[in-house]
Structures are given as C-alpha cells and as structure tokens.
CSV table of C-alpha atoms in Angstrom, one decimal:
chain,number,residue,atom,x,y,z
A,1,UNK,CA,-27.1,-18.1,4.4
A,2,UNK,CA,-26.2,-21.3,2.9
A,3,UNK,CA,-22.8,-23.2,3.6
A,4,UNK,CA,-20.8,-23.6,0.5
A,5,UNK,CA,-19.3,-26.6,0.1
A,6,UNK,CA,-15.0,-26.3,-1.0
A,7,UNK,CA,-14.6,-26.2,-4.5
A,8,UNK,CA,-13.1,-29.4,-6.2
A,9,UNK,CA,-10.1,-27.7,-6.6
A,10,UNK,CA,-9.6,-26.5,-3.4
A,11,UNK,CA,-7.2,-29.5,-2.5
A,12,UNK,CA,-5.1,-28.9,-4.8
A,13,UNK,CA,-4.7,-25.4,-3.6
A,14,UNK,CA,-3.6,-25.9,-0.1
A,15,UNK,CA,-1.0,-27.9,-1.4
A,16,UNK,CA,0.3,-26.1,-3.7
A,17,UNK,CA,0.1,-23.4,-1.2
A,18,UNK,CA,2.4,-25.4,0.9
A,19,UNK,CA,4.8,-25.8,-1.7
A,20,UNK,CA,4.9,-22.3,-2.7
A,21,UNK,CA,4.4,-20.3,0.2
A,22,UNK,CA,6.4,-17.0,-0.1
A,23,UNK,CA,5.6,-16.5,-4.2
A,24,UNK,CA,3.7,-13.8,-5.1
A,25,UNK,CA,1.0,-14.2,-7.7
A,26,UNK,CA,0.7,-13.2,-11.2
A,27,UNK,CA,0.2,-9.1,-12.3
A,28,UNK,CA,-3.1,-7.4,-13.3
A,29,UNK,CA,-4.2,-3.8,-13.7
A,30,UNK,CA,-4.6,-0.6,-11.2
A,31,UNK,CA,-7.2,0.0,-9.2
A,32,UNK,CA,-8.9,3.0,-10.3
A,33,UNK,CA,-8.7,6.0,-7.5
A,34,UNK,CA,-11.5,6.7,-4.7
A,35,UNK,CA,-12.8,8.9,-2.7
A,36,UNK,CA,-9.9,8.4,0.4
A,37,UNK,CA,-7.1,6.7,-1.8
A,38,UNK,CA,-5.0,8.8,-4.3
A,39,UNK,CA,-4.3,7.4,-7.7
A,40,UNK,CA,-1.4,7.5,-9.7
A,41,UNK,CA,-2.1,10.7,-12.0
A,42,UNK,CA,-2.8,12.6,-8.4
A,43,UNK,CA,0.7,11.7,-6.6
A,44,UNK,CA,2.2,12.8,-10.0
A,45,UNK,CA,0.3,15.9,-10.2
A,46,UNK,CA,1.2,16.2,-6.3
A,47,UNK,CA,4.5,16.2,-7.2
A,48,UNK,CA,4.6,18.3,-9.8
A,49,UNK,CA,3.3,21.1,-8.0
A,50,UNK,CA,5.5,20.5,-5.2
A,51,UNK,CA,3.3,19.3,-2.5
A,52,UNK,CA,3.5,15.7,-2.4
A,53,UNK,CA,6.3,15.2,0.5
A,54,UNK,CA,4.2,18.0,2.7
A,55,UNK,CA,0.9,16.1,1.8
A,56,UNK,CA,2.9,12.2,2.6
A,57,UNK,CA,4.0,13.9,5.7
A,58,UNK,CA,0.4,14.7,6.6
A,59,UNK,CA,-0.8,11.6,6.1
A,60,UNK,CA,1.5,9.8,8.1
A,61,UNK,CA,1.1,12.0,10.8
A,62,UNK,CA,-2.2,10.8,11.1
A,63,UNK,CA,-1.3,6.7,11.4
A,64,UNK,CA,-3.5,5.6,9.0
A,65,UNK,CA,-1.2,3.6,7.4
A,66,UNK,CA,-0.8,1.5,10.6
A,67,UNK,CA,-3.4,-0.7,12.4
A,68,UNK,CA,-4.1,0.4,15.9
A,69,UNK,CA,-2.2,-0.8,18.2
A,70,UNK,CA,-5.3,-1.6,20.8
A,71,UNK,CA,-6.8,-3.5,18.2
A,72,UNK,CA,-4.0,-5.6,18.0
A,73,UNK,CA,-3.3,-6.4,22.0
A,74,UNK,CA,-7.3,-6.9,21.6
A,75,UNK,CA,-6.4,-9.5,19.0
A,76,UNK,CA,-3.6,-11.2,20.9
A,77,UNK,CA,-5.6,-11.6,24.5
A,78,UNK,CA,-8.3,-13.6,21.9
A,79,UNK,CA,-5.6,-15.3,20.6
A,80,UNK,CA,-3.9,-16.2,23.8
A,81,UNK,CA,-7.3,-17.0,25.5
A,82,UNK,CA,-6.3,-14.3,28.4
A,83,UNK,CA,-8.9,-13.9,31.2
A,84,UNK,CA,-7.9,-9.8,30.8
A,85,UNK,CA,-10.3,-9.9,27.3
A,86,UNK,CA,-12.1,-6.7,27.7
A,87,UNK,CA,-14.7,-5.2,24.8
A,88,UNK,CA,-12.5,-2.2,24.7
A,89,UNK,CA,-8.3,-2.7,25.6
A,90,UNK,CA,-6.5,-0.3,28.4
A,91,UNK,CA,-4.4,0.9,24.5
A,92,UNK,CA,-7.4,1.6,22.5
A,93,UNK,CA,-7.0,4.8,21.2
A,94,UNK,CA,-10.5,5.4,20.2
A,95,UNK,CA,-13.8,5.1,21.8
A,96,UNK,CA,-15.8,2.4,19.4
A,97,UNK,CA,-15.5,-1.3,20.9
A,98,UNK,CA,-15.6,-3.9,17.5
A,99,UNK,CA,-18.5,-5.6,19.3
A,100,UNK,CA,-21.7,-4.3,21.0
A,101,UNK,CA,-23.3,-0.9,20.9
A,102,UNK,CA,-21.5,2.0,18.7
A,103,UNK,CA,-23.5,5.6,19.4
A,104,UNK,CA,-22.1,8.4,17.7
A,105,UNK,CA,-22.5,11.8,16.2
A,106,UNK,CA,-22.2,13.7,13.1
A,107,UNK,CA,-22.3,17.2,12.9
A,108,UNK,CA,-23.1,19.1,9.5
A,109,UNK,CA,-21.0,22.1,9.6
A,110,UNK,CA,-20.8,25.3,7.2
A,111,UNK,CA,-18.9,28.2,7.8
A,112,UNK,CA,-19.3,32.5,6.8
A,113,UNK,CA,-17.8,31.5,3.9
A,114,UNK,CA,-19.1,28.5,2.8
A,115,UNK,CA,-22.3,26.8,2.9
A,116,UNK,CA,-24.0,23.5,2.0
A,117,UNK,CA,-26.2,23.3,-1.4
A,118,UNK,CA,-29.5,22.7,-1.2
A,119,UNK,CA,-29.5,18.9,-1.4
A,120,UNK,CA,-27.2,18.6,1.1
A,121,UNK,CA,-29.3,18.3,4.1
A,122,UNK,CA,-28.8,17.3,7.7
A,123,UNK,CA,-31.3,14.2,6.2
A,124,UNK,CA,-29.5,13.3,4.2
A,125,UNK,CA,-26.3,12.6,6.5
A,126,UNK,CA,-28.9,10.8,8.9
A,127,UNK,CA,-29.4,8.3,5.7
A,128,UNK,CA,-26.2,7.6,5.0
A,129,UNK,CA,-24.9,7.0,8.7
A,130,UNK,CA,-28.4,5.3,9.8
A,131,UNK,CA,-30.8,4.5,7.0
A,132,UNK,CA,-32.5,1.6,6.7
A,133,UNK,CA,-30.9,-1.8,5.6
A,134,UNK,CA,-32.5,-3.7,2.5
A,135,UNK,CA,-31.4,-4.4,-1.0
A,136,UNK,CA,-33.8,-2.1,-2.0
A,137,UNK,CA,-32.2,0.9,-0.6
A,138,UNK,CA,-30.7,3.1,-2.6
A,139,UNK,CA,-26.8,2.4,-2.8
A,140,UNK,CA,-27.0,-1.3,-1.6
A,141,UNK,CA,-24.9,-2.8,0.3
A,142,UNK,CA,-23.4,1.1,0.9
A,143,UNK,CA,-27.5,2.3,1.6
A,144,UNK,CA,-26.1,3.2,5.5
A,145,UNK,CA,-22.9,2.8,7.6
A,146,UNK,CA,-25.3,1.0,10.3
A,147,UNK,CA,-26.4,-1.5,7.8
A,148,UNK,CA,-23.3,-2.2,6.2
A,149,UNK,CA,-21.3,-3.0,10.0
A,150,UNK,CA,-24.4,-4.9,11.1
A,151,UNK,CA,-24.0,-7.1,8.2
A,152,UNK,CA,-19.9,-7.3,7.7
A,153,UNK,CA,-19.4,-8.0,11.8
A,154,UNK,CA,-22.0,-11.0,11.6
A,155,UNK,CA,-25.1,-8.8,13.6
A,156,UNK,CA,-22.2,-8.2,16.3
A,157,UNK,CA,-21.3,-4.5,16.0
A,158,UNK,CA,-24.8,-1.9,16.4
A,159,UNK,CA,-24.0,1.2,14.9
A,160,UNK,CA,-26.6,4.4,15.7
A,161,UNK,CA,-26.7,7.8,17.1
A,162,UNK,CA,-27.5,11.5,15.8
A,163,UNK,CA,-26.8,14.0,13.3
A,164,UNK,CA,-26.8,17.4,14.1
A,165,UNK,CA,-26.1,20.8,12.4
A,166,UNK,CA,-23.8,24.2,13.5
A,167,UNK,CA,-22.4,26.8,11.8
A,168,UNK,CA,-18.8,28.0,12.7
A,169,UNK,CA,-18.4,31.2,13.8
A,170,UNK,CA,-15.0,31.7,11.6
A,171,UNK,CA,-14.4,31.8,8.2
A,172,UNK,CA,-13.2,28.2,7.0
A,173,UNK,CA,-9.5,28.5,6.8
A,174,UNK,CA,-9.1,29.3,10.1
A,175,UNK,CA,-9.4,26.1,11.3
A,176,UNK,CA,-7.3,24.5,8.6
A,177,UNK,CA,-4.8,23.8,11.4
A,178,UNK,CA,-6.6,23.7,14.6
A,179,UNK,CA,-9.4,21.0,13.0
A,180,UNK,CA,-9.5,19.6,16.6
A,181,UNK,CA,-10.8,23.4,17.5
A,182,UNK,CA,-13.8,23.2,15.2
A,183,UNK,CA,-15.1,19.9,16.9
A,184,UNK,CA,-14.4,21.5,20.4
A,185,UNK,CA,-16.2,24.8,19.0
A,186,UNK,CA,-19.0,22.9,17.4
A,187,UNK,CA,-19.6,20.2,20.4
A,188,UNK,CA,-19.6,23.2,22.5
A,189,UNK,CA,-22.5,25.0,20.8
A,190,UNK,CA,-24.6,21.6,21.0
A,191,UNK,CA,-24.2,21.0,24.2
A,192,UNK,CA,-25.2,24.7,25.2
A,193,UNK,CA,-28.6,24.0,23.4
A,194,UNK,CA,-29.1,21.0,25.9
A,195,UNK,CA,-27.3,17.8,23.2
A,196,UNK,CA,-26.4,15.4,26.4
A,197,UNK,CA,-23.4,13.9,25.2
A,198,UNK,CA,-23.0,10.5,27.9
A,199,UNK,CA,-25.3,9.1,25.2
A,200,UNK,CA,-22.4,9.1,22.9
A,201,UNK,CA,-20.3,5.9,25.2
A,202,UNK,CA,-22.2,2.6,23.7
A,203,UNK,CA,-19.7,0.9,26.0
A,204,UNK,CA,-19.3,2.8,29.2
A,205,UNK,CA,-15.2,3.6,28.6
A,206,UNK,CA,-15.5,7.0,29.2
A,207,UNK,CA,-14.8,7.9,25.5
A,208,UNK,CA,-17.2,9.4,22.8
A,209,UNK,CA,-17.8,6.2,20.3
A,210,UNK,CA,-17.3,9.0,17.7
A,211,UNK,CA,-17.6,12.2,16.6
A,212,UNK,CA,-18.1,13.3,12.8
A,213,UNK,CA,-17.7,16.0,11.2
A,214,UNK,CA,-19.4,16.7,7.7
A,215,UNK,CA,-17.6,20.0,6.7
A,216,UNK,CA,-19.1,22.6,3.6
A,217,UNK,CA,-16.8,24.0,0.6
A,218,UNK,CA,-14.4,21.9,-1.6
A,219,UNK,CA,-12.1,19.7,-0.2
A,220,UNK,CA,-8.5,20.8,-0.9
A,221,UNK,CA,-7.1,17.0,-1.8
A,222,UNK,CA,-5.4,13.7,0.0
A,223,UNK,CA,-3.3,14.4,2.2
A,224,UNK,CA,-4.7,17.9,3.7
A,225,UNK,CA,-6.7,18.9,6.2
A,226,UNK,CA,-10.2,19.5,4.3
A,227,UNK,CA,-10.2,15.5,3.0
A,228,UNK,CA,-12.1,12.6,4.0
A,229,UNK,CA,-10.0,11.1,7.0
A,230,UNK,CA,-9.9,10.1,10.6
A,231,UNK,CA,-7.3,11.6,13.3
A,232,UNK,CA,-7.3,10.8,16.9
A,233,UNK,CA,-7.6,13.9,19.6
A,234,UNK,CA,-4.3,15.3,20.9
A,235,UNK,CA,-4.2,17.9,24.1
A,236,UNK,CA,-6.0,18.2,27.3
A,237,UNK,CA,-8.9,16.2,28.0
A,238,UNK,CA,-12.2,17.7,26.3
A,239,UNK,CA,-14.9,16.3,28.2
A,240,UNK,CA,-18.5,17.0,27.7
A,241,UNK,CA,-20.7,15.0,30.3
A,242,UNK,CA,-18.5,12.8,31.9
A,243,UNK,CA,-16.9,11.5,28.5
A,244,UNK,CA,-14.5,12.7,26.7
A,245,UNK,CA,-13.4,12.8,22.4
A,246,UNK,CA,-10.6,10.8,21.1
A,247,UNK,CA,-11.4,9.6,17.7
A,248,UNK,CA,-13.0,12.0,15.4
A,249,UNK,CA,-13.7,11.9,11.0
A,250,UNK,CA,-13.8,14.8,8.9
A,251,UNK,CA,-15.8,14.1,6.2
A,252,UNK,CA,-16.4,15.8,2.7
A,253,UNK,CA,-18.9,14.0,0.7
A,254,UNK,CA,-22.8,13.6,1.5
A,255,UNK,CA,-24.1,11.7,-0.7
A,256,UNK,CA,-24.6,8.0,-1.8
A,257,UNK,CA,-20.6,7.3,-3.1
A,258,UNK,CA,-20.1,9.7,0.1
A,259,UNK,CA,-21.1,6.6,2.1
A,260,UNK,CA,-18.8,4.2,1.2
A,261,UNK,CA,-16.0,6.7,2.4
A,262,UNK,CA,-17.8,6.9,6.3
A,263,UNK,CA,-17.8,3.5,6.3
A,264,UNK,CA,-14.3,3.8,5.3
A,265,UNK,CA,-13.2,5.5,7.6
A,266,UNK,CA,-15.5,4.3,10.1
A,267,UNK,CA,-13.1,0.9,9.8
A,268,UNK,CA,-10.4,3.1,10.6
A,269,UNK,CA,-12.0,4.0,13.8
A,270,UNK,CA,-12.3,0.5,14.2
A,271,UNK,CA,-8.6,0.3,14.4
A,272,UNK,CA,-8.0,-0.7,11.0
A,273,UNK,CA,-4.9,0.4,8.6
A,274,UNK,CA,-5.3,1.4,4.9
A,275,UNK,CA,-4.4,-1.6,2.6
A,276,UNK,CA,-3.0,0.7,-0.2
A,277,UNK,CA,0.1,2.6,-0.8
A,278,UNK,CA,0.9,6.2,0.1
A,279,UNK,CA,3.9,6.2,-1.7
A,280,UNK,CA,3.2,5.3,-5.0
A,281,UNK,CA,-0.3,4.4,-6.0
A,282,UNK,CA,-0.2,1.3,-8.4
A,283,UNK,CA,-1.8,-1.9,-8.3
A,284,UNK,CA,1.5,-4.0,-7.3
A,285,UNK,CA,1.6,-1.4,-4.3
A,286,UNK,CA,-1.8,-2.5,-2.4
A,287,UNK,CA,-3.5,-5.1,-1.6
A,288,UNK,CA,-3.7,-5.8,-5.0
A,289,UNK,CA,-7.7,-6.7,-4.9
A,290,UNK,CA,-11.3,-4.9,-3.9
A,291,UNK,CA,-11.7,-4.4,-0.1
A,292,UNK,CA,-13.1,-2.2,1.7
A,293,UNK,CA,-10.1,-0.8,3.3
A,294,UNK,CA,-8.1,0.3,-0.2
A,295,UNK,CA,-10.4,0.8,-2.6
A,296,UNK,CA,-13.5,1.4,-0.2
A,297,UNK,CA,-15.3,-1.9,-2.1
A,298,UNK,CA,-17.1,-5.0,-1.2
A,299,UNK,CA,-16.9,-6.5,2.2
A,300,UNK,CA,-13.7,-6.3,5.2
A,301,UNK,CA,-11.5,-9.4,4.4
A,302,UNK,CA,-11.6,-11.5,6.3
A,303,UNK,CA,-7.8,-11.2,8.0
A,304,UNK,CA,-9.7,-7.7,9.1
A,305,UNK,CA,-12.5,-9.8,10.0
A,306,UNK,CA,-10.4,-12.1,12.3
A,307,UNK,CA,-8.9,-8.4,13.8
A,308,UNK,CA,-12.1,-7.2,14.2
A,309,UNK,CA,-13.4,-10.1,16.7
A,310,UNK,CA,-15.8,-10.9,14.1
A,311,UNK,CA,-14.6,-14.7,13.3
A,312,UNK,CA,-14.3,-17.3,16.4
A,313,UNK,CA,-11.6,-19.6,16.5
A,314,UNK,CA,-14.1,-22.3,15.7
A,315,UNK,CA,-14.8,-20.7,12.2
A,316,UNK,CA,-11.2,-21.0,11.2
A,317,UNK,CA,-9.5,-23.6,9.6
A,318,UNK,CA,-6.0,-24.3,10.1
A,319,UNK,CA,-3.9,-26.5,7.6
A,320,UNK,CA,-0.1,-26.8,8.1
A,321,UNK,CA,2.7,-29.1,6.1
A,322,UNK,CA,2.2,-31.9,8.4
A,323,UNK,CA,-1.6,-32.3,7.0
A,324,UNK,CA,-0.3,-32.5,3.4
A,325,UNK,CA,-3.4,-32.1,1.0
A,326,UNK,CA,-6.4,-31.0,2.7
A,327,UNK,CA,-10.4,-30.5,1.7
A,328,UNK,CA,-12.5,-28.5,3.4
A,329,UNK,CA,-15.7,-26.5,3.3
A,330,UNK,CA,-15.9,-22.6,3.7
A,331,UNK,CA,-19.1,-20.7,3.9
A,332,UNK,CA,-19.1,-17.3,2.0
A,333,UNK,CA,-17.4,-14.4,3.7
A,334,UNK,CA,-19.7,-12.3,3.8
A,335,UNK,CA,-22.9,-15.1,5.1
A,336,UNK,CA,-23.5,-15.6,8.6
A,337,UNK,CA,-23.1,-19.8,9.2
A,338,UNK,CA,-20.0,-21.8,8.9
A,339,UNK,CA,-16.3,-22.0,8.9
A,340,UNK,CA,-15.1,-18.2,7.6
A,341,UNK,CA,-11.2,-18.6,5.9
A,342,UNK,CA,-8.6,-21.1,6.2
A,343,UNK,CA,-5.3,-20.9,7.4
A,344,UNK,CA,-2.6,-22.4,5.1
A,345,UNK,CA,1.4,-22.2,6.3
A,346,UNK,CA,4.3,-24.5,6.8
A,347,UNK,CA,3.5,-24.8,10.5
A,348,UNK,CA,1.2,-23.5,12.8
A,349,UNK,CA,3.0,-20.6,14.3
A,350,UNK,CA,-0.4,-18.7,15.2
A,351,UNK,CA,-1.9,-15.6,13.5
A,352,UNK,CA,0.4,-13.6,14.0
A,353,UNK,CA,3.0,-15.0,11.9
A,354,UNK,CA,3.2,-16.3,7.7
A,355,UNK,CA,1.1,-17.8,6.3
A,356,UNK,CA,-1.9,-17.9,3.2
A,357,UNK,CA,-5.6,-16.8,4.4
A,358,UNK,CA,-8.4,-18.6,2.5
A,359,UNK,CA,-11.8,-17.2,1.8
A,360,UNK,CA,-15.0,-17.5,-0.3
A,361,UNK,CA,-16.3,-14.8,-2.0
A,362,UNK,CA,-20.3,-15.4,-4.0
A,363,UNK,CA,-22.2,-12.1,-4.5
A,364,UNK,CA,-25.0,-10.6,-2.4
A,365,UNK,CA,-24.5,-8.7,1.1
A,366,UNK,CA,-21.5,-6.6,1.4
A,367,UNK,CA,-19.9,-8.4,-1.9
A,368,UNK,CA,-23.3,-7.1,-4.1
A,369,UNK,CA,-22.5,-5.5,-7.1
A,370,UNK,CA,-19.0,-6.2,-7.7
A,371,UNK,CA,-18.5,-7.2,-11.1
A,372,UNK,CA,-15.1,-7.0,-13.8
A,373,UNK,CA,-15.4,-8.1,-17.2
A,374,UNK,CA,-14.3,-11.6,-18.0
A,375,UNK,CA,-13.9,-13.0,-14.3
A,376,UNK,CA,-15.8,-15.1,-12.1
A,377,UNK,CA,-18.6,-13.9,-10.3
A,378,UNK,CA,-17.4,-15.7,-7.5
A,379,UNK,CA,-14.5,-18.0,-6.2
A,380,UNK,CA,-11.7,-18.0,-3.9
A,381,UNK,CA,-9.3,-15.2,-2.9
A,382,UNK,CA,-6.0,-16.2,-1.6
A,383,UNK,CA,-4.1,-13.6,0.9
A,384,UNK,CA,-0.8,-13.7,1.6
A,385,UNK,CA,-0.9,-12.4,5.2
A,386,UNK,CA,3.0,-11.5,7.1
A,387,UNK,CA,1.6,-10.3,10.9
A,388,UNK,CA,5.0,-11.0,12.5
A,389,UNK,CA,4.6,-8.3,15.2
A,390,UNK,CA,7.6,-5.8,16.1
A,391,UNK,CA,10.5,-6.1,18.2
A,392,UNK,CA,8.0,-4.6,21.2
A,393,UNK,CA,5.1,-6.5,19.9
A,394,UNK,CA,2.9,-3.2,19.4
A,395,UNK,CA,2.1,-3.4,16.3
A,396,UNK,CA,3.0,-5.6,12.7
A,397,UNK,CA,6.2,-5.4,11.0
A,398,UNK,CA,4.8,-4.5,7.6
A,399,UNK,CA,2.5,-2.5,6.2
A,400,UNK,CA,1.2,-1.8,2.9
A,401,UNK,CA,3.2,1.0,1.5
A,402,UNK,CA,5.3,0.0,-1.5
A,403,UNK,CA,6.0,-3.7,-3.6
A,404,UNK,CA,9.8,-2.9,-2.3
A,405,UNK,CA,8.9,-4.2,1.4
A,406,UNK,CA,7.3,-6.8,2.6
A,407,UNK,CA,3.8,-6.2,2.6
A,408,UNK,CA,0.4,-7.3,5.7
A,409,UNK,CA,-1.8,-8.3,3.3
A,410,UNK,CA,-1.8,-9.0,-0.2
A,411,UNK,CA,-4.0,-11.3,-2.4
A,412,UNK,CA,-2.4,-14.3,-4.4
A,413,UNK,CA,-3.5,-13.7,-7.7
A,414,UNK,CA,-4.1,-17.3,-10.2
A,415,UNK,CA,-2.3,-17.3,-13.9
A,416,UNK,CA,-4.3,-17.5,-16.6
A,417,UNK,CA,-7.2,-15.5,-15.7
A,418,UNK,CA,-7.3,-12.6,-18.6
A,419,UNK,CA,-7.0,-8.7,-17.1
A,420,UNK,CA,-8.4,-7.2,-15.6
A,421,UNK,CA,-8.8,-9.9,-13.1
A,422,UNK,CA,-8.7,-7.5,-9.9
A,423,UNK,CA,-11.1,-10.0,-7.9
A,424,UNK,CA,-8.3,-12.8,-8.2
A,425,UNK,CA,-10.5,-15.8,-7.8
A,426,UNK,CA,-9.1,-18.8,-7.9
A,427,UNK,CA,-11.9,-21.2,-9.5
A,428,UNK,CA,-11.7,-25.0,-10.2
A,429,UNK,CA,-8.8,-25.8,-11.7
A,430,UNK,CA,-6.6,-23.2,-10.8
A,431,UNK,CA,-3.6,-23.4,-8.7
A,432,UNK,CA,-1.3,-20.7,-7.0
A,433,UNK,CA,0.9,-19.3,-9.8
A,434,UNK,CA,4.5,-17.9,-9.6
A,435,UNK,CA,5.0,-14.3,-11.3
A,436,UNK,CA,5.1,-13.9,-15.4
C-alpha cells in the first residue's frame, strides 16, 4: 500500500485544532437506518406502540452501548508498557483475543415452526463468515467476516472455523427468553454427533472464541430477542470439551447485506461499543460519520483500531500545543505501511484522555465503495475522541448515546462542504469549523 504524503493543508489543521479544541463541527444529514441500528421513524413507531422503554431496557441490558471493559485494561497495559500484557486480559468477557487465531462456530437453526427458504443454506452462512477474500467477490469488502478482520487488523487477527446446522426441538417462542437455552440445546446435539468443540479456543483461554447462531422466521425488531445482536453467557459454567461459552451472536440475516451485520457484531465480540444512539436516532446523536460500528460501513476507525491492538505506538503521531504548527505524513487507514492517525490535544495527557484523532481515508479495502454525492472521495476525518476513564478506571466516562452528553467519539465535521457531507473530509484548504 502506498504512504500518502499529508495533505498541504494538513498544518493548518493541527493548528487550528489546537486553538479550537472542544468545538464541535458543522451539521449534516442522518444516517439512514441498518440492519443493527434503529432509525428515527422506528424509535417513533417504537413508541407509539408502546414498546420503546421495554425494547431500550433490552438493549441496555445487553452492554452494547459500552466498550468491554477487558478490552480497555488490554488497552491500558499497552499503553503503560506493563510486563502483565497478555493476548486475552484476566476481565475479558468473551473468548476472541484481537490478535492471533479466532476459531468459531455458527449454527443454522430452524424450529417446528419455522424453517429456512430454500436459498438459505448452511453454504451460504460458510460464505459469509469464511469465503474467500478478493475484490472480485461478491459483496466486496463485506464478501466474508474472515476477509474483512484480516484486512481491518493489518493481517493480525485470523478468523475461521465451522458452520453447522440443528433443528430445535421446540416451537420458536419458547426460547424467546431463555436464548442462552437454545445455544446450550443446539451445542448439545452437535456434540452428541461427535462436533469436538476444544477446536473452538484459537487462544488456549479456556473460552469458546464464539458461538453463532443463525436463527429461521422474522425477526421481531431492535431491541428484542429475535434481532441481530451479541449477549454474553450468564449462569453456571456450560462446558463442552474442556472450554466453555461466554460470548455468543444471534443472527437474522444470511445473505450478502447479512454480512456486514456478523462483522458488526463480530466487533462487538471484539469488545467494541456501538457508536450510535439508542435514545434518539439522529445524526447529531452518533458518531456523526460512516464506520463500521454505527452504521455497519467502511472500515473500524482508527480510535477502534488503536483499542483493538491493531496500531503500534510507533504508527501514531502525537502533536500537542508546545509543537505549535505541525506537518506530517499519514498512510491511509485502511493500508498496511506507515504512521496510522495523529494525535492532536493541548498536552499530551495519553490516550485516554481529550484530544482530536487524525486519519486518512482514500478508497479501496475496507473503505471500497463508499461514495455521497458532491464530496470528496477521499480526505481527512477529524474525531473528537473524550476516553477519560471512570472514577474506577473500568471503563470510559462517555458513551455515544445522545448530543446532550459528552460523547467517545464523534467526527469534526469542515464548513462549507454542501450536504450531505456524511464522510466529513477535510480536504486542502479546509480548516476545523465552529457550528452554523
């Protein structure tokens, strides 16, 4: 991948960034809905029929709104250079490392009262969760969940494993809340036909990497059981040759758009946090751009990135006040070679703290395909990141839940860019703008 050298205007940036640290950027249009996020028009019709606090409730319940709190002690023994760095942290709550071998499972389950359509094959769930990788796969750069994480984690995270098939022995609804019970029930089965199940710990923590579950029949909306989401195991131990579930996905969809929501939720069994709102879905509410974690588009930023393990310290850039006006280079975010995303604030208090993360975004890879009308094809995207930690240190402060709080992660959008401008490149010329 070639190194892109820093725009022209990229000086004037960081200093303006400097001077205008904690001012949000100008205002652009919604996001349109997806497969795991509401939209607007669904909370209202949510609450017009009543369920929207039961379906809220449900939702945080399962702590997707939250980053893991492993994944963040993971991120401060990098950060503190501790000689206790371990691929998978004594907190993790699921089984899948960020680094090294992922194995997991999928199951493709119908029920007495509900089965698959024809096209919706136990081959078909093997493509989306292992096909081959190649622009010229159908659904590029979506074409398979092992493709997509070998490309976004830089060739360090090696997704595989198996797809399987069971029919429940109940009628649907009966597992509507006991869903833990219908992997339990359907693991079970498998392993009584000989499935050896110690093949599904890539990294030798006792804990399944993962366990899928692609379920038949309609899914009954956000913020339900029968929806597109990852919860982690509660009750006694279930252990199934010497390793036992934590994390598990229920999944509705099985086809091509169907894998952009595994890989989706896949980053939440990563340990990441939804970047959009639960409360009210607009665009001022999120993280106010495309990523793959709101709007299930485009690449991981890179602050997830940086989470993730997937940027080293040497591939970030660190500008405070005392270097005034700064130029730089950043490779593309998404390419393999060179510094990743700079980090702009008043003074180097450390990631976990305020401050403006810089990266460079060109199409191809994970970015492929992403295009809005009348905007640059490529450019800069300016977060404003605020990882103060709690008063325990467990997890961040904020979260990204509605434009009254201070929000994680948020891009910086530039003014004069016509609407929609969703991307929010800043391109030569352009310079952080306070809000019209």
């Amino acid at each position: 991948m070639k190194t892109y050298a820093k725009h022209v205007g990229l000086a004037a940036l960081l200093l303006f960034a400097l001077l205008l640290f904690f001012m949000p950027g100008a205002q652009a249009q919604e996001p349109a809905g997806t497969a795991c996020a509401p939209d607007a028009e669904t909370l209202e019709a949510y609450r017009a029929d009543g369920t929207l606090a039961e379906r809220q409730a449900y939702y945080e319940s399962l702590s997707l709104n939250q980053t893991d709190p492993g994944l963040i002690a993971q991120a401060q023994a990098r950060e503190s250079g501790s000689a206790s760095l371990r691929a998978v942290p004594s907190g993790w709550k699921t089984g899948m490392a960020t680094t090294g071998d992922a194995n997991i499972l999928l199951i493709r389950v119908d029920f007495p009262d509900y089965r698959f359509s024809g096209n919706d094959t136990e081959d078909a769930l093997r493509q989306i969760a292992f096909g081959p990788a190649g622009g010229g796969q159908p659904g590029y750069p979506y074409e398979s969940l092992s493709a997509y994480y070998e490309r976004s984690s830089y060739g360090q995270l090696h997704i595989s494993g198996q797809a399987a098939s069971y029919t429940a022995a109940n009628n649907r609804d009966t597992y509507s809340r006991n869903m833990a019970g219908l992997f339990k029930e359907a693991m079970t089965a498998l392993g009584a036909q000989g499935m050896d199940f110690s093949q599904f710990d890539g990294n030798g923590d006792g804990l399944m990497d993962g366990v899928y579950i692609h379920f038949a029949g309609p899914d009954t909306g956000w913020g339900s059981p029968w929806w597109s989401q990852k919860a982690h195991y509660e009750g006694a131990p279930f252990v199934l040759d010497g390793v036992a579930l934590s994390d598990y996905v229920t999944l509705h969809d099985n086809s091509a758009n169907g894998a952009r929501t595994l890989i989706h939720e896949t980053g939440h069994m990563l340990g990441l946090a939804d970047y959009y709102s639960y409360t009210a879905q607009t665009y001022e509410n999120g993280i106010r751009t495309f990523d793959m974690m709101c709007d299930n588009t485009g690449d991981h930023n890179g602050f997830s990135k940086w989470l993730l393990g997937w940027i080293n310290p040497d591939d970030i850039t660190r500008v405070s006040a005392a270097d005034g006006s700064a130029a730089l280079t950043l490779s593309a975010i998404s390419g393999n070679d060179g510094s990743k995303i700079a980090v702009v604030s008043p003074t180097d208090s450390g990631m976990f703290s305020e401050y403006f993360l810089i990266q460079y975004d060109v199409p191809g890879l994970n970015n492929e395909g992403i295009y809005y009308p009348d905007v640059p094809d490529s450019g800069f995207r300016v977060f404003h990141i605020n990882a103060a930690l709690n008063a325990d240190g467990s997890n961040f402060m904020y979260m990204n839940k509605t434009p009254a709080e201070p929000k994680l992660i948020e891009a910086v959008g530039p003014g004069g860019q016509p609407a929609p401008y969703m991307p929010l490149f800043y391109t030569k010329g352009m310079r952080l703008a306070l809000r019209s």
